[in-house]
mmCIF file of C-alpha atoms and ligand atoms in Angstrom:
data_model
loop_
_atom_site.group_PDB
_atom_site.id
_atom_site.type_symbol
_atom_site.label_atom_id
_atom_site.label_comp_id
_atom_site.label_asym_id
_atom_site.label_seq_id
_atom_site.Cartn_x
_atom_site.Cartn_y
_atom_site.Cartn_z
ATOM 1 C CA MET W 246 255.337 177.972 430.101
ATOM 2 C CA SER W 247 254.124 179.592 433.827
ATOM 3 C CA ALA W 248 251.298 182.197 433.336
ATOM 4 C CA ARG W 249 253.930 185.038 433.884
ATOM 5 C CA GLY W 250 255.252 184.191 430.173
ATOM 6 C CA ILE W 251 252.022 184.904 428.813
ATOM 7 C CA THR W 252 251.096 188.276 426.927
ATOM 8 C CA LEU W 253 247.753 189.327 425.765
ATOM 9 C CA THR W 254 248.375 189.291 421.900
ATOM 10 C CA ARG W 255 250.425 185.323 422.716
ATOM 11 C CA HIS W 256 246.690 184.323 424.049
ATOM 12 C CA ILE W 257 245.297 185.321 420.992
ATOM 13 C CA MET W 258 247.133 183.979 418.985
ATOM 14 C CA THR W 259 246.958 180.197 420.545
ATOM 15 C CA LYS W 260 243.624 180.844 421.516
ATOM 16 C CA ARG W 261 241.444 178.977 419.470
ATOM 17 C CA GLU W 262 237.379 179.492 418.649
ATOM 18 C CA THR W 263 236.745 184.020 418.297
ATOM 19 C CA THR W 264 233.650 185.614 417.576
ATOM 20 C CA LEU W 265 236.380 187.459 415.499
ATOM 21 C CA PRO W 266 239.405 186.939 412.770
ATOM 22 C CA GLN W 267 242.102 186.104 415.166
ATOM 23 C CA ARG W 268 244.222 189.066 413.403
ATOM 24 C CA ASP W 269 241.530 191.313 413.788
ATOM 25 C CA LEU W 270 240.782 190.660 417.037
ATOM 26 C CA ALA W 271 244.973 191.372 418.286
ATOM 27 C CA LEU W 272 244.769 194.314 415.890
ATOM 28 C CA ILE W 273 241.869 195.580 417.995
ATOM 29 C CA MET W 274 243.609 194.464 421.547
ATOM 30 C CA GLU W 275 246.812 195.871 420.864
ATOM 31 C CA ARG W 276 245.226 198.944 420.479
ATOM 32 C CA ILE W 277 242.987 198.731 423.904
ATOM 33 C CA GLU W 278 246.188 197.776 425.535
ATOM 34 C CA PHE W 279 248.138 201.424 424.234
ATOM 35 C CA VAL W 280 244.968 202.697 425.681
ATOM 36 C CA ALA W 281 244.886 201.207 428.733
ATOM 37 C CA LYS W 282 248.561 201.503 429.567
ATOM 38 C CA ARG W 283 248.482 205.222 428.623
ATOM 39 C CA ILE W 284 245.089 205.898 430.796
ATOM 40 C CA SER W 285 246.903 203.932 433.911
ATOM 41 C CA ARG W 286 250.103 205.529 433.659
ATOM 42 C CA GLU W 287 248.012 209.823 433.330
ATOM 43 C CA LEU W 288 246.069 208.144 435.712
ATOM 44 C CA THR W 289 249.530 208.125 438.338
ATOM 45 C CA ILE W 290 249.997 211.713 438.272
ATOM 46 C CA ALA W 291 247.086 213.920 436.870
ATOM 47 C CA SER W 292 246.283 215.752 440.345
ATOM 48 C CA LEU W 293 249.967 216.550 440.285
ATOM 49 C CA GLY W 294 249.553 218.325 436.681
ATOM 50 C CA GLY W 295 245.910 220.038 437.458
ATOM 51 C CA GLU W 296 244.003 217.342 435.248
ATOM 52 C CA THR W 297 241.491 216.484 437.068
ATOM 53 C CA GLY W 298 238.525 218.694 438.072
ATOM 54 C CA PHE W 299 235.665 220.259 435.281
ATOM 55 C CA THR W 300 235.843 221.624 432.231
ATOM 56 C CA GLY W 301 233.107 223.789 432.290
ATOM 57 C CA GLN W 302 231.250 221.850 430.038
ATOM 58 C CA THR W 303 228.003 219.622 429.598
ATOM 59 C CA ASN W 304 227.813 216.230 427.824
ATOM 60 C CA VAL W 305 224.924 214.898 426.043
ATOM 61 C CA GLN W 306 223.467 213.370 428.993
ATOM 62 C CA GLY W 307 223.607 216.907 430.506
ATOM 63 C CA GLU W 308 226.707 216.000 433.055
ATOM 64 C CA GLN W 309 229.476 217.757 434.434
ATOM 65 C CA VAL W 310 232.465 216.750 431.823
ATOM 66 C CA LYS W 311 235.514 216.306 433.981
ATOM 67 C CA LYS W 312 239.108 217.524 431.880
ATOM 68 C CA LEU W 313 240.141 213.094 432.735
ATOM 69 C CA ASP W 314 237.382 212.077 430.376
ATOM 70 C CA GLU W 315 238.437 214.580 428.070
ATOM 71 C CA TRP W 316 241.760 213.010 428.366
ATOM 72 C CA GLY W 317 240.455 209.918 427.567
ATOM 73 C CA ASN W 318 238.084 210.491 425.338
ATOM 74 C CA ASP W 319 241.066 211.622 423.049
ATOM 75 C CA VAL W 320 243.599 208.964 424.134
ATOM 76 C CA PHE W 321 240.443 206.319 421.787
ATOM 77 C CA LEU W 322 240.721 208.843 419.565
ATOM 78 C CA GLU W 323 244.277 208.768 419.109
ATOM 79 C CA ALA W 324 244.986 205.538 419.797
ATOM 80 C CA PHE W 325 242.006 204.261 416.205
ATOM 81 C CA GLU W 326 242.646 206.710 413.892
ATOM 82 C CA HIS W 327 245.619 204.083 412.401
ATOM 83 C CA GLY W 328 243.306 201.399 414.082
ATOM 84 C CA HIS W 329 242.232 199.110 410.913
ATOM 85 C CA PRO W 330 240.226 197.066 410.737
ATOM 86 C CA VAL W 331 238.394 199.897 413.794
ATOM 87 C CA CYS W 332 236.317 203.012 411.472
ATOM 88 C CA SER W 333 234.390 203.866 414.301
ATOM 89 C CA LEU W 334 234.069 204.573 417.941
ATOM 90 C CA ILE W 335 230.811 205.130 419.580
ATOM 91 C CA SER W 336 231.705 207.090 423.498
ATOM 92 C CA GLU W 337 230.548 208.228 426.048
ATOM 93 C CA GLU W 338 231.519 211.746 425.616
ATOM 94 C CA MET W 339 230.748 212.083 421.828
ATOM 95 C CA ASP W 340 227.060 213.007 421.182
ATOM 96 C CA GLU W 341 227.891 211.592 417.643
ATOM 97 C CA PRO W 342 229.750 207.892 416.591
ATOM 98 C CA ARG W 343 233.401 209.116 414.947
ATOM 99 C CA HIS W 344 234.786 207.408 411.200
ATOM 100 C CA TYR W 345 237.633 206.685 410.047
ATOM 101 C CA PRO W 346 236.459 205.845 406.156
ATOM 102 C CA GLY W 347 239.811 204.786 405.387
ATOM 103 C CA SER W 348 239.876 202.172 407.849
ATOM 104 C CA CYS W 349 236.151 200.775 406.557
ATOM 105 C CA LYS W 350 238.621 198.878 404.172
ATOM 106 C CA GLY W 351 236.868 194.296 404.004
ATOM 107 C CA GLU W 352 236.061 193.707 407.373
ATOM 108 C CA SER W 353 235.626 196.377 409.731
ATOM 109 C CA TYR W 354 234.833 197.070 413.363
ATOM 110 C CA CYS W 355 232.840 199.959 415.778
ATOM 111 C CA VAL W 356 234.833 200.578 419.483
ATOM 112 C CA LEU W 357 232.340 201.709 422.007
ATOM 113 C CA TYR W 358 233.926 203.143 424.959
ATOM 114 C CA ASP W 359 232.674 204.945 428.194
ATOM 115 C CA PRO W 360 236.986 206.667 428.800
ATOM 116 C CA ILE W 361 236.468 207.115 432.630
ATOM 117 C CA ASP W 362 234.245 204.925 433.787
ATOM 118 C CA GLY W 363 233.234 206.238 437.741
ATOM 119 C CA SER W 364 234.340 209.871 436.851
ATOM 120 C CA SER W 365 233.027 211.578 440.175
ATOM 121 C CA ASN W 366 236.416 209.489 441.582
ATOM 122 C CA THR W 367 238.425 211.800 440.031
ATOM 123 C CA ASP W 368 239.256 213.668 442.030
ATOM 124 C CA VAL W 369 239.262 212.149 445.453
ATOM 125 C CA ASN W 370 242.150 209.234 443.701
ATOM 126 C CA GLY W 371 239.230 206.086 443.990
ATOM 127 C CA SER W 372 238.352 203.674 441.613
ATOM 128 C CA LEU W 373 238.622 204.380 438.046
ATOM 129 C CA GLY W 374 237.770 202.403 435.176
ATOM 130 C CA THR W 375 237.570 201.687 431.099
ATOM 131 C CA ILE W 376 235.227 199.713 429.380
ATOM 132 C CA PHE W 377 234.673 198.897 425.380
ATOM 133 C CA ALA W 378 232.816 197.094 423.039
ATOM 134 C CA VAL W 379 233.950 195.882 419.706
ATOM 135 C CA LYS W 380 230.165 195.302 416.778
ATOM 136 C CA LYS W 381 231.131 194.365 412.990
ATOM 137 C CA ARG W 382 230.284 196.425 410.484
ATOM 138 C CA ASN W 383 227.748 195.473 407.884
ATOM 139 C CA ALA W 384 229.770 196.653 404.226
ATOM 140 C CA GLY W 385 228.436 199.892 402.908
ATOM 141 C CA HIS W 386 227.468 200.770 405.364
ATOM 142 C CA GLY W 387 228.596 204.385 405.455
ATOM 143 C CA ASN W 388 228.992 206.844 407.731
ATOM 144 C CA GLY W 389 225.818 205.449 408.738
ATOM 145 C CA ILE W 390 224.740 203.823 412.334
ATOM 146 C CA HIS W 391 222.194 201.109 411.444
ATOM 147 C CA ASP W 392 223.777 197.700 412.135
ATOM 148 C CA LEU W 393 225.088 199.434 415.126
ATOM 149 C CA LEU W 394 221.761 199.584 416.727
ATOM 150 C CA THR W 395 221.955 196.017 417.889
ATOM 151 C CA ALA W 396 221.355 194.489 420.749
ATOM 152 C CA GLY W 397 223.683 192.738 422.519
ATOM 153 C CA THR W 398 224.699 190.241 421.403
ATOM 154 C CA GLU W 399 225.926 191.735 418.503
ATOM 155 C CA GLN W 400 228.766 191.919 420.001
ATOM 156 C CA ALA W 401 231.590 190.447 419.299
ATOM 157 C CA VAL W 402 234.120 191.152 422.182
ATOM 158 C CA ALA W 403 233.738 192.931 425.390
ATOM 159 C CA GLY W 404 234.878 194.311 428.456
ATOM 160 C CA TYR W 405 236.993 196.664 430.626
ATOM 161 C CA ILE W 406 240.350 198.054 432.184
ATOM 162 C CA ALA W 407 240.166 198.268 435.685
ATOM 163 C CA TYR W 408 242.551 201.453 437.457
ATOM 164 C CA GLY W 409 242.656 198.959 440.914
ATOM 165 C CA PRO W 410 246.244 198.596 443.459
ATOM 166 C CA ALA W 411 247.660 196.694 438.977
ATOM 167 C CA THR W 412 245.739 198.001 436.673
ATOM 168 C CA GLN W 413 243.459 195.307 434.347
ATOM 169 C CA ILE W 414 242.112 194.359 431.141
ATOM 170 C CA VAL W 415 239.126 191.589 431.577
ATOM 171 C CA TYR W 416 237.630 190.694 428.333
ATOM 172 C CA THR W 417 235.969 188.339 426.378
ATOM 173 C CA ALA W 418 235.151 186.649 423.515
ATOM 174 C CA GLY W 419 232.497 184.736 422.652
ATOM 175 C CA SER W 420 235.048 181.880 424.675
ATOM 176 C CA GLY W 421 235.333 182.766 428.486
ATOM 177 C CA VAL W 422 236.627 185.867 429.995
ATOM 178 C CA ASP W 423 240.388 186.190 430.926
ATOM 179 C CA ILE W 424 241.663 188.599 433.119
ATOM 180 C CA PHE W 425 245.634 189.861 432.156
ATOM 181 C CA SER W 426 247.518 192.169 434.457
ATOM 182 C CA LEU W 427 249.617 194.302 433.111
ATOM 183 C CA ASP W 428 253.801 194.788 434.443
ATOM 184 C CA PRO W 429 255.026 197.963 434.511
ATOM 185 C CA SER W 430 258.550 196.549 434.737
ATOM 186 C CA LEU W 431 257.940 194.941 431.140
ATOM 187 C CA GLY W 432 254.675 197.414 429.565
ATOM 188 C CA GLU W 433 252.907 194.290 429.252
ATOM 189 C CA PHE W 434 249.590 192.977 429.504
ATOM 190 C CA ILE W 435 249.893 189.351 431.494
ATOM 191 C CA LEU W 436 247.866 186.575 431.857
ATOM 192 C CA TRP W 437 247.078 186.729 435.439
ATOM 193 C CA ARG W 438 242.963 184.670 435.578
ATOM 194 C CA GLU W 439 242.100 182.301 432.213
ATOM 195 C CA ASN W 440 238.312 181.486 431.569
ATOM 196 C CA VAL W 441 237.314 182.636 434.511
ATOM 197 C CA LYS W 442 233.144 181.966 436.852
ATOM 198 C CA MET W 443 231.253 183.649 438.694
ATOM 199 C CA PRO W 444 230.459 182.018 441.462
ATOM 200 C CA PRO W 445 226.663 181.880 440.821
ATOM 201 C CA HIS W 446 225.774 183.502 445.064
ATOM 202 C CA GLY W 447 227.546 186.212 446.861
ATOM 203 C CA SER W 448 227.436 187.732 449.943
ATOM 204 C CA VAL W 449 228.406 190.730 448.478
ATOM 205 C CA TYR W 450 225.955 193.694 447.396
ATOM 206 C CA ALA W 451 226.785 197.136 445.612
ATOM 207 C CA THR W 452 224.170 199.773 444.717
ATOM 208 C CA ASN W 453 223.603 203.362 445.467
ATOM 209 C CA GLN W 454 221.367 203.225 447.877
ATOM 210 C CA GLY W 455 220.906 207.051 448.959
ATOM 211 C CA ASN W 456 218.951 207.596 445.858
ATOM 212 C CA ILE W 457 215.665 204.106 447.394
ATOM 213 C CA GLY W 458 213.421 207.259 447.794
ATOM 214 C CA LYS W 459 213.384 207.234 444.100
ATOM 215 C CA TRP W 460 212.793 203.204 442.804
ATOM 216 C CA HIS W 461 210.467 200.997 442.683
ATOM 217 C CA PRO W 462 208.670 200.036 446.067
ATOM 218 C CA ASN W 463 209.731 196.304 444.755
ATOM 219 C CA ALA W 464 213.244 197.479 443.850
ATOM 220 C CA ARG W 465 213.374 198.328 447.706
ATOM 221 C CA ALA W 466 211.965 195.115 449.034
ATOM 222 C CA TYR W 467 214.695 193.395 447.173
ATOM 223 C CA ILE W 468 217.224 195.282 449.226
ATOM 224 C CA ASP W 469 214.981 194.900 451.754
ATOM 225 C CA ARG W 470 214.397 190.897 451.279
ATOM 226 C CA ILE W 471 218.778 191.129 450.941
ATOM 227 C CA THR W 472 219.743 192.562 453.989
ATOM 228 C CA SER W 473 217.240 191.185 456.316
ATOM 229 C CA ARG W 474 219.733 188.821 457.864
ATOM 230 C CA LYS W 475 217.268 186.146 458.387
ATOM 231 C CA ASP W 476 220.104 183.387 457.815
ATOM 232 C CA LYS W 477 223.500 183.607 455.446
ATOM 233 C CA ARG W 478 221.592 183.826 451.921
ATOM 234 C CA THR W 479 219.368 187.637 453.932
ATOM 235 C CA SER W 480 222.408 189.271 454.959
ATOM 236 C CA TYR W 481 224.237 190.816 452.299
ATOM 237 C CA SER W 482 227.308 193.621 453.321
ATOM 238 C CA LEU W 483 227.377 196.377 450.898
ATOM 239 C CA ARG W 484 230.453 197.859 448.704
ATOM 240 C CA TYR W 485 229.439 200.687 446.350
ATOM 241 C CA CYS W 486 232.962 202.536 445.173
ATOM 242 C CA GLY W 487 230.922 204.775 442.140
ATOM 243 C CA ALA W 488 232.700 202.677 439.553
ATOM 244 C CA PHE W 489 230.844 200.270 437.184
ATOM 245 C CA ALA W 490 233.312 198.887 436.130
ATOM 246 C CA ASN W 491 235.584 198.428 438.918
ATOM 247 C CA ASP W 492 232.217 197.288 441.576
ATOM 248 C CA PHE W 493 231.504 193.994 438.864
ATOM 249 C CA HIS W 494 235.104 192.589 438.782
ATOM 250 C CA ARG W 495 234.935 191.917 442.814
ATOM 251 C CA PHE W 496 231.387 190.008 442.227
ATOM 252 C CA LEU W 497 233.268 188.715 438.754
ATOM 253 C CA LEU W 498 235.725 187.285 441.289
ATOM 254 C CA GLU W 499 234.156 186.976 444.480
ATOM 255 C CA GLY W 500 229.810 186.485 443.733
ATOM 256 C CA GLY W 501 227.328 189.347 444.396
ATOM 257 C CA VAL W 502 225.351 191.559 442.774
ATOM 258 C CA TYR W 503 225.638 194.835 441.150
ATOM 259 C CA VAL W 504 222.422 196.689 440.745
ATOM 260 C CA TYR W 505 221.440 200.362 439.594
ATOM 261 C CA PRO W 506 217.133 200.867 439.630
ATOM 262 C CA GLY W 507 215.277 203.818 437.784
ATOM 263 C CA GLU W 508 214.032 206.057 439.079
ATOM 264 C CA VAL W 509 210.089 206.033 439.236
ATOM 265 C CA VAL W 510 208.397 208.569 436.398
ATOM 266 C CA GLU W 511 205.489 209.320 435.279
ATOM 267 C CA GLY W 512 203.010 206.312 434.886
ATOM 268 C CA GLY W 513 205.104 204.483 437.337
ATOM 269 C CA LYS W 514 207.615 203.731 434.667
ATOM 270 C CA THR W 515 211.528 203.584 436.092
ATOM 271 C CA LYS W 516 214.318 205.225 434.448
ATOM 272 C CA GLY W 517 217.649 203.986 434.291
ATOM 273 C CA LYS W 518 220.888 205.949 434.077
ATOM 274 C CA LEU W 519 223.715 203.568 433.156
ATOM 275 C CA ARG W 520 224.192 203.582 429.456
ATOM 276 C CA LEU W 521 223.261 200.619 427.206
ATOM 277 C CA MET W 522 225.593 200.257 424.577
ATOM 278 C CA TYR W 523 229.055 201.111 426.520
ATOM 279 C CA GLU W 524 227.940 200.554 430.693
ATOM 280 C CA THR W 525 225.875 197.561 431.272
ATOM 281 C CA ALA W 526 225.612 195.400 427.307
ATOM 282 C CA PRO W 527 229.280 194.574 427.764
ATOM 283 C CA LEU W 528 229.744 194.097 430.811
ATOM 284 C CA ALA W 529 225.931 192.015 430.196
ATOM 285 C CA MET W 530 228.279 190.164 428.272
ATOM 286 C CA VAL W 531 231.551 189.764 430.622
ATOM 287 C CA ALA W 532 229.004 187.987 433.292
ATOM 288 C CA GLU W 533 227.314 185.863 431.177
ATOM 289 C CA GLN W 534 230.627 184.072 429.414
ATOM 290 C CA ALA W 535 231.682 184.062 433.403
ATOM 291 C CA GLY W 536 228.446 182.228 433.810
ATOM 292 C CA GLY W 537 226.812 185.748 435.573
ATOM 293 C CA ARG W 538 223.687 186.539 434.404
ATOM 294 C CA ALA W 539 222.649 190.972 433.422
ATOM 295 C CA SER W 540 219.431 192.102 433.579
ATOM 296 C CA THR W 541 216.837 195.243 433.106
ATOM 297 C CA GLY W 542 215.403 193.864 435.880
ATOM 298 C CA LYS W 543 212.200 193.039 432.628
ATOM 299 C CA GLY W 544 214.580 190.896 430.791
ATOM 300 C CA ARG W 545 217.910 190.055 430.053
ATOM 301 C CA ILE W 546 220.284 193.012 429.110
ATOM 302 C CA LEU W 547 221.645 191.465 425.350
ATOM 303 C CA GLU W 548 218.199 190.940 424.224
ATOM 304 C CA VAL W 549 217.744 194.528 424.080
ATOM 305 C CA ARG W 550 218.012 197.000 421.097
ATOM 306 C CA PRO W 551 219.234 200.179 421.402
ATOM 307 C CA ALA W 552 216.915 202.830 419.955
ATOM 308 C CA ALA W 553 220.035 205.240 420.014
ATOM 309 C CA ILE W 554 223.871 205.567 421.363
ATOM 310 C CA HIS W 555 223.445 207.344 423.909
ATOM 311 C CA ASP W 556 220.123 204.897 425.849
ATOM 312 C CA ARG W 557 220.158 204.533 429.459
ATOM 313 C CA HIS W 558 218.323 200.797 431.110
ATOM 314 C CA PRO W 559 218.448 200.097 435.215
ATOM 315 C CA VAL W 560 220.993 197.188 436.012
ATOM 316 C CA TYR W 561 220.988 193.638 437.799
ATOM 317 C CA ILE W 562 223.831 191.994 437.310
ATOM 318 C CA GLY W 563 226.675 189.633 438.505
ATOM 319 C CA SER W 564 225.918 185.467 440.301
ATOM 320 C CA ALA W 565 222.986 184.435 438.284
ATOM 321 C CA ASP W 566 221.128 183.392 441.847
ATOM 322 C CA GLU W 567 221.081 186.949 442.754
ATOM 323 C CA VAL W 568 219.404 188.397 439.112
ATOM 324 C CA ARG W 569 216.762 185.728 438.903
ATOM 325 C CA LEU W 570 215.778 186.724 442.266
ATOM 326 C CA ALA W 571 215.663 190.939 441.168
ATOM 327 C CA GLU W 572 213.769 189.366 438.032
ATOM 328 C CA GLU W 573 211.327 187.178 440.153
ATOM 329 C CA MET W 574 210.122 189.940 442.407
ATOM 330 C CA LYS W 575 209.748 192.463 439.748
ATOM 331 C CA VAL W 576 211.147 195.184 440.018
ATOM 332 C CA GLU W 577 211.482 197.800 437.299
ATOM 333 C CA GLY W 578 208.163 199.412 436.813
HETATM 334 O O1 F6P H 402 227.717 206.064 434.322
HETATM 335 C C1 F6P H 402 228.052 205.750 434.790
HETATM 336 C C2 F6P H 402 228.768 205.682 437.342
HETATM 337 O O2 F6P H 402 229.881 206.825 436.129
HETATM 338 C C3 F6P H 402 228.560 204.001 437.501
HETATM 339 O O3 F6P H 402 230.724 203.994 437.032
HETATM 340 C C4 F6P H 402 228.867 204.372 438.729
HETATM 341 O O4 F6P H 402 228.404 203.018 439.497
HETATM 342 C C5 F6P H 402 227.534 205.958 438.614
HETATM 343 O O5 F6P H 402 227.349 205.952 437.796
HETATM 344 C C6 F6P H 402 227.330 206.125 439.792
HETATM 345 O O6 F6P H 402 226.517 206.588 440.429
HETATM 346 P P1 F6P H 402 226.167 207.451 440.861
HETATM 347 O O7 F6P H 402 227.148 208.328 442.048
HETATM 348 O O8 F6P H 402 224.657 207.942 441.067
HETATM 349 O O9 F6P H 402 226.195 206.498 441.980
#
């Protein structure tokens, strides 16, 4: 059979090693596919229907909520309302987790997500993504979240959806990274690349360089170093689209590094912007599964244990060589 005939569900059912039972993985990914199709369809017409712009509300992080953020969150809530075996959701757009006690029988899971990643792009027809992860819940957890405040190494599944010229689902369930493209005429995600490997170094970096004045001096030195143009290894180009998953997607396929350094605060410490549980930890799992690396600048992102669901950290993620260099240069305070 040519790869054109392999749908996401079929691929899961024939995959040998996964972190959770195949049936559970298939049920959860079927819901993620449904979310991807709904959001993808909506994005093509959202501006015509007046669904872009702000709601007038601010979220738990003090950011202005875009109409599409709120709508994207509702798409997840609806998809998982009857989403057995998923019984909890943690979202960038909700202060507290949402629980579906009816789905908490036997093995159960929590899906953590950022429904619309890169929301500053919603009003300009720019790149957007969705980031997700799945964690197993402990038996008897009730509505508590203690069992979920674990390091990213405990993620069973992680991935993202990139809405570009093609809508793609990129995910890992612990045995490599696979990419599926939506064929809108069939309404199916079809295997595009299997067991993707990230090149060990690249020639492109992504960052919001306008923030450079707020960074630790060593983070500034890092960017100076990779752009000093002394040789091939110090001659990087900048590409930044303002959507984490979409910038990362380039580096997964072609190598390079995405950095969002922390802002220096009192005592010389640095404070990051990106959220650990539903932004950086999921992409860190994808990066590592593809042979790349993901760091807070001080250590492996996947080993950071959150104190709260909306915790933030600096991030350096992509090809192993570039991320290792950032750690060696002690880029964070
Ligand atoms: O919070 C997530 C995010 O929107 C990322 O998707 C993106 O890379 C980054 O923040 C953009 O931040 P800024 O607007 O500061 O460049």
